[in-house]
């Protein structure tokens, strides 16, 4: 792109429509919060900002005290800080920029041609910035019920941080009536996403010269048999499984993403390892799937052990993210419709922290500016039009939770 303007140059421009969140977007994007690094500089800055507006804050840390979640509460007019009200939720971490061809500094929010570029502008600092930019107004108008902000660490590496934040608020007796997660949905209201489970399979065979294959146990070939079974299960879900057409991919999927095995063509390979996952609709049980995969794998063991007793097939659990499905008639969905001025809902295949709030009995919806297709990309961008829609959402939210 040529000669992008800085946000400061853009501010007086009518094209941005005087967005009130621009300063905060620029501020948050300016913190390099790549998941592997500390997010404390951002967290401390936001904590100070919120405390400056009268919110109470709690930090929950990772084991090394290098990263933290921030939970902040603006109490209602009557002092209520725990019962009811909603949570505005966003993760603070972003994916790496290394190896990506960026045309601008990824950590400087840059305006060009109706878009703002920068790492995290879509996934998902803009939603947090828009919410934070309305704090002075929420505080001035006064709330019927408490309003909470939940800013987490390590979402991009498995929704790790927010689990501690949720455990902490449950332990402290904070009982929000609903949660809005601002992951990029193009400001469409999303009420469900699939669950995901991932495992690693480790096949241990026995080496032999490749001219003597019956004397060895070929770990690569056995792994490939199991991989083929997982792929067949994926086709079965597609062709014969239950569907929910509201999802972008309307059936449960299986997938093998990494495989390693063998050292040379003339050696029967001793080891092969592969990673696989299932992304399941609410009515498909991932336990059934892994049970079947294990049972299929077990068929190979007698022949393997007949050659060598030390051979094995092991499965290691890597991660679990439950799915969620918030009833379309729920209060949080109705609030989402009112704030978004739409009646449509969507369901998506990518996982978010929404399922973890949902699992803690906090009804949750997802609605945020930008599109998932722009997330994790070089030159990540969000359209100013999306930010306008998000600010309009927040303005309507203010009218409902903080009537003047
Ligand atoms: Zn995200």
Tab-separated table of C-alpha atoms and ligand atoms in Angstrom:
chain	number	residue	atom	x	y	z
A	1	UNK	CA	0.000	0.000	0.000
A	2	UNK	CA	1.227	3.519	-0.530
A	3	UNK	CA	1.792	6.217	2.078
A	4	UNK	CA	-0.674	5.118	4.739
A	5	UNK	CA	-1.838	7.848	7.048
A	6	UNK	CA	-1.292	7.681	10.761
A	7	UNK	CA	-4.379	7.558	12.942
A	8	UNK	CA	-3.608	11.025	14.241
A	9	UNK	CA	-3.790	12.389	10.694
A	10	UNK	CA	-7.021	10.518	10.177
A	11	UNK	CA	-8.907	11.747	13.194
A	12	UNK	CA	-10.401	14.914	11.686
A	13	UNK	CA	-11.316	13.032	8.533
A	14	UNK	CA	-15.044	12.632	8.060
A	15	UNK	CA	-14.479	9.121	6.726
A	16	UNK	CA	-13.790	7.792	10.222
A	17	UNK	CA	-16.976	9.376	11.527
A	18	UNK	CA	-15.227	10.541	14.694
A	19	UNK	CA	-14.950	7.040	16.109
A	20	UNK	CA	-14.538	7.326	19.829
A	21	UNK	CA	-12.545	4.077	20.080
A	22	UNK	CA	-9.650	5.130	17.801
A	23	UNK	CA	-7.313	6.221	20.594
A	24	UNK	CA	-7.873	3.010	22.495
A	25	UNK	CA	-7.436	0.812	19.402
A	26	UNK	CA	-4.134	2.535	18.740
A	27	UNK	CA	-3.127	2.107	22.372
A	28	UNK	CA	-3.962	-1.603	22.597
A	29	UNK	CA	-2.436	-2.493	19.213
A	30	UNK	CA	0.746	-0.709	20.354
A	31	UNK	CA	1.363	-3.370	23.004
A	32	UNK	CA	3.048	-6.416	21.444
A	33	UNK	CA	1.061	-9.124	23.205
A	34	UNK	CA	2.099	-12.115	21.086
A	35	UNK	CA	0.992	-15.163	23.072
A	36	UNK	CA	4.532	-16.364	23.878
A	37	UNK	CA	5.362	-13.021	25.570
A	38	UNK	CA	4.088	-11.231	28.644
A	39	UNK	CA	0.866	-9.230	28.375
A	40	UNK	CA	1.395	-7.393	31.655
A	41	UNK	CA	2.171	-3.990	30.129
A	42	UNK	CA	-1.235	-3.959	28.419
A	43	UNK	CA	-3.034	-5.391	31.455
A	44	UNK	CA	-1.521	-2.820	33.816
A	45	UNK	CA	-2.368	0.034	31.471
A	46	UNK	CA	-6.006	-1.072	31.121
A	47	UNK	CA	-6.267	-1.708	34.875
A	48	UNK	CA	-5.106	1.851	35.589
A	49	UNK	CA	-7.500	3.242	32.985
A	50	UNK	CA	-10.470	1.370	34.478
A	51	UNK	CA	-9.587	2.167	38.078
A	52	UNK	CA	-9.378	5.792	37.014
A	53	UNK	CA	-13.066	5.525	36.109
A	54	UNK	CA	-14.019	3.898	39.392
A	55	UNK	CA	-14.007	0.216	38.458
A	56	UNK	CA	-12.680	-2.432	40.821
A	57	UNK	CA	-10.196	-4.839	39.265
A	58	UNK	CA	-8.796	-8.306	39.918
A	59	UNK	CA	-5.817	-9.889	38.195
A	60	UNK	CA	-5.331	-13.651	37.915
A	61	UNK	CA	-1.873	-14.786	36.833
A	62	UNK	CA	-0.261	-17.691	35.035
A	63	UNK	CA	2.137	-19.908	37.002
A	64	UNK	CA	5.158	-17.775	36.074
A	65	UNK	CA	3.445	-14.460	36.890
A	66	UNK	CA	4.340	-13.313	33.354
A	67	UNK	CA	0.782	-13.029	32.086
A	68	UNK	CA	-2.486	-12.036	33.663
A	69	UNK	CA	-6.218	-11.886	33.127
A	70	UNK	CA	-7.987	-8.699	34.132
A	71	UNK	CA	-11.512	-8.811	35.518
A	72	UNK	CA	-13.018	-5.403	36.205
A	73	UNK	CA	-16.402	-4.417	37.557
A	74	UNK	CA	-18.383	-1.222	37.325
A	75	UNK	CA	-20.896	-1.557	40.147
A	76	UNK	CA	-24.551	-0.666	39.697
A	77	UNK	CA	-26.002	2.562	41.137
A	78	UNK	CA	-27.144	0.648	44.223
A	79	UNK	CA	-23.658	-0.717	44.851
A	80	UNK	CA	-24.406	-4.207	43.512
A	81	UNK	CA	-21.173	-5.600	42.055
A	82	UNK	CA	-21.926	-9.316	41.908
A	83	UNK	CA	-25.501	-10.172	40.920
A	84	UNK	CA	-26.649	-10.100	37.311
A	85	UNK	CA	-25.384	-7.748	34.646
A	86	UNK	CA	-23.190	-8.724	31.744
A	87	UNK	CA	-19.566	-9.410	30.911
A	88	UNK	CA	-17.791	-7.920	27.905
A	89	UNK	CA	-15.038	-10.401	27.096
A	90	UNK	CA	-11.925	-10.254	24.934
A	91	UNK	CA	-8.541	-11.921	24.805
A	92	UNK	CA	-5.460	-9.715	24.896
A	93	UNK	CA	-2.998	-12.019	23.128
A	94	UNK	CA	-2.314	-12.048	19.402
A	95	UNK	CA	-0.692	-14.544	17.026
A	96	UNK	CA	2.926	-14.022	15.860
A	97	UNK	CA	3.874	-11.783	12.931
A	98	UNK	CA	7.178	-13.532	12.185
A	99	UNK	CA	7.462	-14.823	8.635
A	100	UNK	CA	4.484	-12.780	7.452
A	101	UNK	CA	4.894	-10.104	4.763
A	102	UNK	CA	3.487	-6.977	6.462
A	103	UNK	CA	3.378	-3.670	4.577
A	104	UNK	CA	3.109	-1.606	7.761
A	105	UNK	CA	4.394	-1.915	11.325
A	106	UNK	CA	2.021	-4.540	12.787
A	107	UNK	CA	2.116	-2.859	16.188
A	108	UNK	CA	1.184	0.588	14.893
A	109	UNK	CA	-2.520	0.845	14.045
A	110	UNK	CA	-2.510	2.392	10.586
A	111	UNK	CA	-5.419	3.851	8.621
A	112	UNK	CA	-5.647	3.378	4.876
A	113	UNK	CA	-8.630	3.453	2.567
A	114	UNK	CA	-11.426	2.828	5.027
A	115	UNK	CA	-9.539	0.183	6.962
A	116	UNK	CA	-7.327	0.076	10.023
A	117	UNK	CA	-4.355	-2.266	9.767
A	118	UNK	CA	-2.439	-3.851	12.626
A	119	UNK	CA	-1.941	-7.117	14.493
A	120	UNK	CA	-5.032	-7.743	16.572
A	121	UNK	CA	-7.311	-5.088	15.032
A	122	UNK	CA	-9.708	-7.889	14.084
A	123	UNK	CA	-8.672	-10.648	16.500
A	124	UNK	CA	-9.565	-9.032	18.792
A	125	UNK	CA	-8.415	-5.779	20.289
A	126	UNK	CA	-10.931	-3.502	18.558
A	127	UNK	CA	-13.923	-4.969	20.393
A	128	UNK	CA	-12.154	-4.504	23.719
A	129	UNK	CA	-11.179	-0.958	22.756
A	130	UNK	CA	-14.747	-0.069	21.776
A	131	UNK	CA	-16.064	-1.407	25.088
A	132	UNK	CA	-13.400	0.435	27.068
A	133	UNK	CA	-14.102	3.658	25.187
A	134	UNK	CA	-17.680	3.602	26.519
A	135	UNK	CA	-16.609	3.240	30.160
A	136	UNK	CA	-16.708	6.992	30.890
A	137	UNK	CA	-20.293	7.067	29.567
A	138	UNK	CA	-21.374	3.945	31.502
A	139	UNK	CA	-19.859	5.430	34.676
A	140	UNK	CA	-21.450	8.853	34.151
A	141	UNK	CA	-24.930	7.475	33.428
A	142	UNK	CA	-24.958	4.861	36.176
A	143	UNK	CA	-25.949	1.211	35.781
A	144	UNK	CA	-29.000	-0.817	36.761
A	145	UNK	CA	-26.845	-3.928	37.109
A	146	UNK	CA	-23.073	-4.365	37.277
A	147	UNK	CA	-20.996	-4.395	34.100
A	148	UNK	CA	-17.834	-6.483	33.909
A	149	UNK	CA	-14.829	-6.575	31.603
A	150	UNK	CA	-12.925	-9.835	31.179
A	151	UNK	CA	-9.583	-9.536	29.385
A	152	UNK	CA	-7.673	-12.807	29.149
A	153	UNK	CA	-4.222	-14.134	28.209
A	154	UNK	CA	-3.279	-17.186	26.104
A	155	UNK	CA	-6.526	-17.557	24.171
A	156	UNK	CA	-4.691	-18.221	20.933
A	157	UNK	CA	-2.817	-21.185	22.402
A	158	UNK	CA	-5.853	-23.096	23.684
A	159	UNK	CA	-8.134	-20.742	25.675
A	160	UNK	CA	-5.830	-21.286	28.648
A	161	UNK	CA	-5.921	-18.031	30.631
A	162	UNK	CA	-9.644	-17.420	30.827
A	163	UNK	CA	-10.198	-20.687	32.732
A	164	UNK	CA	-8.502	-19.110	35.762
A	165	UNK	CA	-10.499	-15.902	35.408
A	166	UNK	CA	-13.764	-17.845	35.341
A	167	UNK	CA	-12.745	-20.023	38.300
A	168	UNK	CA	-11.906	-16.864	40.236
A	169	UNK	CA	-15.212	-15.097	39.612
A	170	UNK	CA	-17.168	-18.270	40.423
A	171	UNK	CA	-15.191	-18.604	43.684
A	172	UNK	CA	-15.875	-14.964	44.561
A	173	UNK	CA	-19.616	-15.341	43.978
A	174	UNK	CA	-19.812	-13.049	40.945
A	175	UNK	CA	-22.864	-14.202	38.985
A	176	UNK	CA	-23.248	-12.374	35.662
A	177	UNK	CA	-26.493	-12.947	33.779
A	178	UNK	CA	-24.763	-13.057	30.404
A	179	UNK	CA	-21.557	-12.589	28.459
A	180	UNK	CA	-20.687	-11.063	25.090
A	181	UNK	CA	-17.440	-12.333	23.558
A	182	UNK	CA	-16.175	-9.935	20.906
A	183	UNK	CA	-14.435	-12.366	18.560
A	184	UNK	CA	-14.729	-11.270	14.934
A	185	UNK	CA	-18.116	-12.258	13.518
A	186	UNK	CA	-18.615	-9.328	11.144
A	187	UNK	CA	-20.929	-7.986	13.900
A	188	UNK	CA	-23.311	-10.884	13.290
A	189	UNK	CA	-24.795	-12.497	16.364
A	190	UNK	CA	-23.310	-15.957	16.905
A	191	UNK	CA	-25.047	-18.212	19.416
A	192	UNK	CA	-23.152	-21.485	19.005
A	193	UNK	CA	-19.842	-22.964	18.020
A	194	UNK	CA	-18.507	-26.470	17.713
A	195	UNK	CA	-16.519	-28.255	20.374
A	196	UNK	CA	-12.990	-29.423	19.698
A	197	UNK	CA	-10.788	-32.167	21.070
A	198	UNK	CA	-7.244	-32.968	20.013
A	199	UNK	CA	-4.946	-35.912	20.639
A	200	UNK	CA	-1.495	-37.189	19.706
A	201	UNK	CA	-1.092	-40.809	18.646
A	202	UNK	CA	2.313	-42.446	19.175
A	203	UNK	CA	3.018	-45.735	17.393
A	204	UNK	CA	6.118	-47.666	18.499
A	205	UNK	CA	7.210	-50.399	16.126
A	206	UNK	CA	10.475	-52.283	15.663
A	207	UNK	CA	13.333	-51.459	13.288
A	208	UNK	CA	14.516	-53.957	10.715
A	209	UNK	CA	16.323	-53.878	7.390
A	210	UNK	CA	13.672	-53.124	4.804
A	211	UNK	CA	14.466	-56.367	2.977
A	212	UNK	CA	13.315	-58.204	6.120
A	213	UNK	CA	9.953	-56.526	6.747
A	214	UNK	CA	8.385	-59.506	8.580
A	215	UNK	CA	11.119	-59.148	11.234
A	216	UNK	CA	10.091	-55.583	12.021
A	217	UNK	CA	6.953	-53.647	12.934
A	218	UNK	CA	6.314	-50.765	10.566
A	219	UNK	CA	5.128	-47.838	12.720
A	220	UNK	CA	4.466	-45.580	9.708
A	221	UNK	CA	2.166	-48.067	7.999
A	222	UNK	CA	0.191	-48.770	11.181
A	223	UNK	CA	-0.155	-45.020	11.836
A	224	UNK	CA	-1.406	-44.556	8.280
A	225	UNK	CA	-4.064	-47.235	8.809
A	226	UNK	CA	-5.316	-45.281	11.844
A	227	UNK	CA	-5.128	-41.989	9.911
A	228	UNK	CA	-7.217	-43.560	7.145
A	229	UNK	CA	-9.773	-44.696	9.737
A	230	UNK	CA	-10.006	-41.136	11.135
A	231	UNK	CA	-10.526	-39.804	7.602
A	232	UNK	CA	-13.240	-42.407	6.983
A	233	UNK	CA	-15.013	-41.346	10.182
A	234	UNK	CA	-14.907	-37.777	8.844
A	235	UNK	CA	-16.588	-38.916	5.605
A	236	UNK	CA	-19.175	-40.823	7.643
A	237	UNK	CA	-20.032	-37.675	9.629
A	238	UNK	CA	-20.342	-35.762	6.362
A	239	UNK	CA	-22.412	-38.338	4.486
A	240	UNK	CA	-24.491	-40.043	7.181
A	241	UNK	CA	-24.227	-37.934	10.351
A	242	UNK	CA	-26.684	-35.462	11.825
A	243	UNK	CA	-26.369	-31.963	10.456
A	244	UNK	CA	-27.112	-28.437	11.615
A	245	UNK	CA	-27.319	-26.238	8.529
A	246	UNK	CA	-26.891	-23.070	10.622
A	247	UNK	CA	-23.151	-23.816	10.843
A	248	UNK	CA	-20.691	-22.730	8.170
A	249	UNK	CA	-19.617	-26.399	8.022
A	250	UNK	CA	-22.869	-28.157	8.964
A	251	UNK	CA	-21.458	-31.491	10.175
A	252	UNK	CA	-18.775	-32.765	12.553
A	253	UNK	CA	-15.296	-32.895	11.038
A	254	UNK	CA	-12.144	-34.892	11.774
A	255	UNK	CA	-8.640	-33.916	10.767
A	256	UNK	CA	-5.004	-35.065	10.993
A	257	UNK	CA	-2.715	-32.025	10.925
A	258	UNK	CA	0.808	-33.286	11.685
A	259	UNK	CA	2.559	-36.607	11.048
A	260	UNK	CA	6.159	-37.622	11.646
A	261	UNK	CA	7.778	-40.990	11.124
A	262	UNK	CA	10.641	-42.934	9.613
A	263	UNK	CA	14.247	-42.093	8.947
A	264	UNK	CA	15.242	-43.833	5.702
A	265	UNK	CA	13.557	-45.882	3.008
A	266	UNK	CA	15.693	-48.940	3.728
A	267	UNK	CA	14.731	-49.094	7.420
A	268	UNK	CA	11.407	-50.434	8.716
A	269	UNK	CA	10.420	-47.394	10.830
A	270	UNK	CA	10.329	-47.750	14.603
A	271	UNK	CA	8.299	-44.618	15.435
A	272	UNK	CA	5.453	-42.626	13.980
A	273	UNK	CA	3.507	-39.848	15.669
A	274	UNK	CA	0.523	-37.876	14.442
A	275	UNK	CA	-1.824	-35.206	15.836
A	276	UNK	CA	-5.541	-35.233	15.121
A	277	UNK	CA	-8.714	-33.499	16.154
A	278	UNK	CA	-12.472	-33.657	15.994
A	279	UNK	CA	-14.630	-30.513	15.731
A	280	UNK	CA	-18.001	-31.723	16.795
A	281	UNK	CA	-21.575	-30.532	16.786
A	282	UNK	CA	-23.287	-30.539	20.202
A	283	UNK	CA	-25.050	-33.864	19.552
A	284	UNK	CA	-21.901	-35.771	18.483
A	285	UNK	CA	-19.935	-37.103	21.455
A	286	UNK	CA	-16.144	-36.875	21.054
A	287	UNK	CA	-15.813	-39.669	23.644
A	288	UNK	CA	-17.514	-42.065	21.243
A	289	UNK	CA	-15.124	-41.018	18.493
A	290	UNK	CA	-11.913	-41.514	20.482
A	291	UNK	CA	-13.268	-44.781	21.893
A	292	UNK	CA	-13.739	-46.050	18.347
A	293	UNK	CA	-10.289	-44.849	17.237
A	294	UNK	CA	-8.678	-46.645	20.181
A	295	UNK	CA	-10.646	-49.813	19.437
A	296	UNK	CA	-9.581	-49.694	15.787
A	297	UNK	CA	-5.932	-49.197	16.793
A	298	UNK	CA	-6.108	-52.099	19.261
A	299	UNK	CA	-6.727	-54.512	16.392
A	300	UNK	CA	-3.096	-54.113	15.332
A	301	UNK	CA	-1.614	-54.917	18.728
A	302	UNK	CA	-1.695	-58.747	18.652
A	303	UNK	CA	0.305	-58.851	15.409
A	304	UNK	CA	2.682	-56.152	16.693
A	305	UNK	CA	3.272	-57.991	19.982
A	306	UNK	CA	3.823	-61.254	18.162
A	307	UNK	CA	6.944	-59.678	16.649
A	308	UNK	CA	8.037	-57.655	19.665
A	309	UNK	CA	6.406	-57.253	23.088
A	310	UNK	CA	7.675	-53.675	23.484
A	311	UNK	CA	5.688	-52.253	20.598
A	312	UNK	CA	2.650	-50.129	21.434
A	313	UNK	CA	0.071	-47.564	20.285
A	314	UNK	CA	-0.553	-44.723	22.784
A	315	UNK	CA	-2.929	-41.758	22.704
A	316	UNK	CA	-2.138	-38.500	24.541
A	317	UNK	CA	-4.875	-35.960	25.103
A	318	UNK	CA	-3.759	-32.520	23.839
A	319	UNK	CA	-6.718	-30.205	24.436
A	320	UNK	CA	-10.452	-29.958	24.974
A	321	UNK	CA	-12.673	-27.014	24.182
A	322	UNK	CA	-16.363	-27.697	24.665
A	323	UNK	CA	-18.929	-26.473	22.189
A	324	UNK	CA	-21.762	-24.198	23.193
A	325	UNK	CA	-25.243	-23.431	21.987
A	326	UNK	CA	-27.132	-20.575	23.618
A	327	UNK	CA	-30.853	-20.862	23.202
A	328	UNK	CA	-32.216	-18.345	20.718
A	329	UNK	CA	-34.917	-17.407	23.253
A	330	UNK	CA	-32.426	-16.548	25.996
A	331	UNK	CA	-32.167	-13.098	27.584
A	332	UNK	CA	-28.595	-12.558	26.398
A	333	UNK	CA	-29.600	-13.351	22.802
A	334	UNK	CA	-32.502	-10.916	23.075
A	335	UNK	CA	-30.113	-8.253	24.389
A	336	UNK	CA	-27.742	-9.012	21.507
A	337	UNK	CA	-30.545	-8.581	18.969
A	338	UNK	CA	-31.617	-5.312	20.586
A	339	UNK	CA	-28.061	-3.944	20.554
A	340	UNK	CA	-27.304	-5.167	17.063
A	341	UNK	CA	-30.650	-4.197	15.555
A	342	UNK	CA	-30.892	-7.569	13.793
A	343	UNK	CA	-32.917	-10.733	14.152
A	344	UNK	CA	-30.508	-13.206	12.591
A	345	UNK	CA	-28.219	-15.597	14.403
A	346	UNK	CA	-25.306	-17.646	13.161
A	347	UNK	CA	-23.260	-20.648	14.253
A	348	UNK	CA	-19.547	-21.097	13.576
A	349	UNK	CA	-16.964	-23.865	13.464
A	350	UNK	CA	-14.077	-22.059	15.194
A	351	UNK	CA	-13.714	-22.297	18.955
A	352	UNK	CA	-13.722	-19.388	21.402
A	353	UNK	CA	-13.798	-18.619	25.116
A	354	UNK	CA	-17.593	-18.398	24.824
A	355	UNK	CA	-17.945	-22.110	25.543
A	356	UNK	CA	-16.045	-21.752	28.823
A	357	UNK	CA	-18.315	-18.924	30.071
A	358	UNK	CA	-21.277	-20.964	28.890
A	359	UNK	CA	-19.928	-23.949	30.834
A	360	UNK	CA	-19.875	-21.811	33.990
A	361	UNK	CA	-23.629	-21.206	33.589
A	362	UNK	CA	-23.138	-17.750	32.081
A	363	UNK	CA	-25.265	-17.593	28.904
A	364	UNK	CA	-23.017	-16.268	26.151
A	365	UNK	CA	-23.142	-14.868	22.653
A	366	UNK	CA	-20.343	-13.885	20.275
A	367	UNK	CA	-20.454	-10.607	18.370
A	368	UNK	CA	-17.497	-8.518	17.307
A	369	UNK	CA	-16.120	-6.358	14.514
A	370	UNK	CA	-14.108	-7.762	11.626
A	371	UNK	CA	-14.092	-11.153	9.979
A	372	UNK	CA	-12.321	-14.360	10.977
A	373	UNK	CA	-10.880	-14.555	7.449
A	374	UNK	CA	-8.728	-11.503	8.259
A	375	UNK	CA	-7.527	-12.921	11.564
A	376	UNK	CA	-4.002	-14.344	11.837
A	377	UNK	CA	-3.128	-12.892	8.393
A	378	UNK	CA	-0.376	-10.492	7.360
A	379	UNK	CA	-1.847	-6.984	6.964
A	380	UNK	CA	-4.696	-7.911	9.334
A	381	UNK	CA	-7.347	-5.223	8.970
A	382	UNK	CA	-10.735	-4.135	10.203
A	383	UNK	CA	-13.100	-1.925	8.233
A	384	UNK	CA	-14.013	1.411	9.808
A	385	UNK	CA	-17.613	0.499	8.923
A	386	UNK	CA	-17.332	-2.517	11.270
A	387	UNK	CA	-16.055	-0.285	14.062
A	388	UNK	CA	-18.993	2.042	13.500
A	389	UNK	CA	-21.373	-0.891	13.827
A	390	UNK	CA	-19.637	-2.024	17.007
A	391	UNK	CA	-19.885	1.468	18.498
A	392	UNK	CA	-23.574	1.606	17.576
A	393	UNK	CA	-23.980	-1.744	19.351
A	394	UNK	CA	-22.296	-0.336	22.463
A	395	UNK	CA	-24.421	2.844	22.317
A	396	UNK	CA	-27.615	0.759	22.291
A	397	UNK	CA	-26.201	-1.357	25.106
A	398	UNK	CA	-25.642	1.826	27.126
A	399	UNK	CA	-29.254	2.847	26.518
A	400	UNK	CA	-30.417	-0.474	27.944
A	401	UNK	CA	-28.129	-1.031	30.905
A	402	UNK	CA	-27.592	2.626	31.820
A	403	UNK	CA	-30.808	4.494	31.002
A	404	UNK	CA	-30.260	8.199	31.570
B	1	LIG	ZN1	-9.554	-14.356	18.815
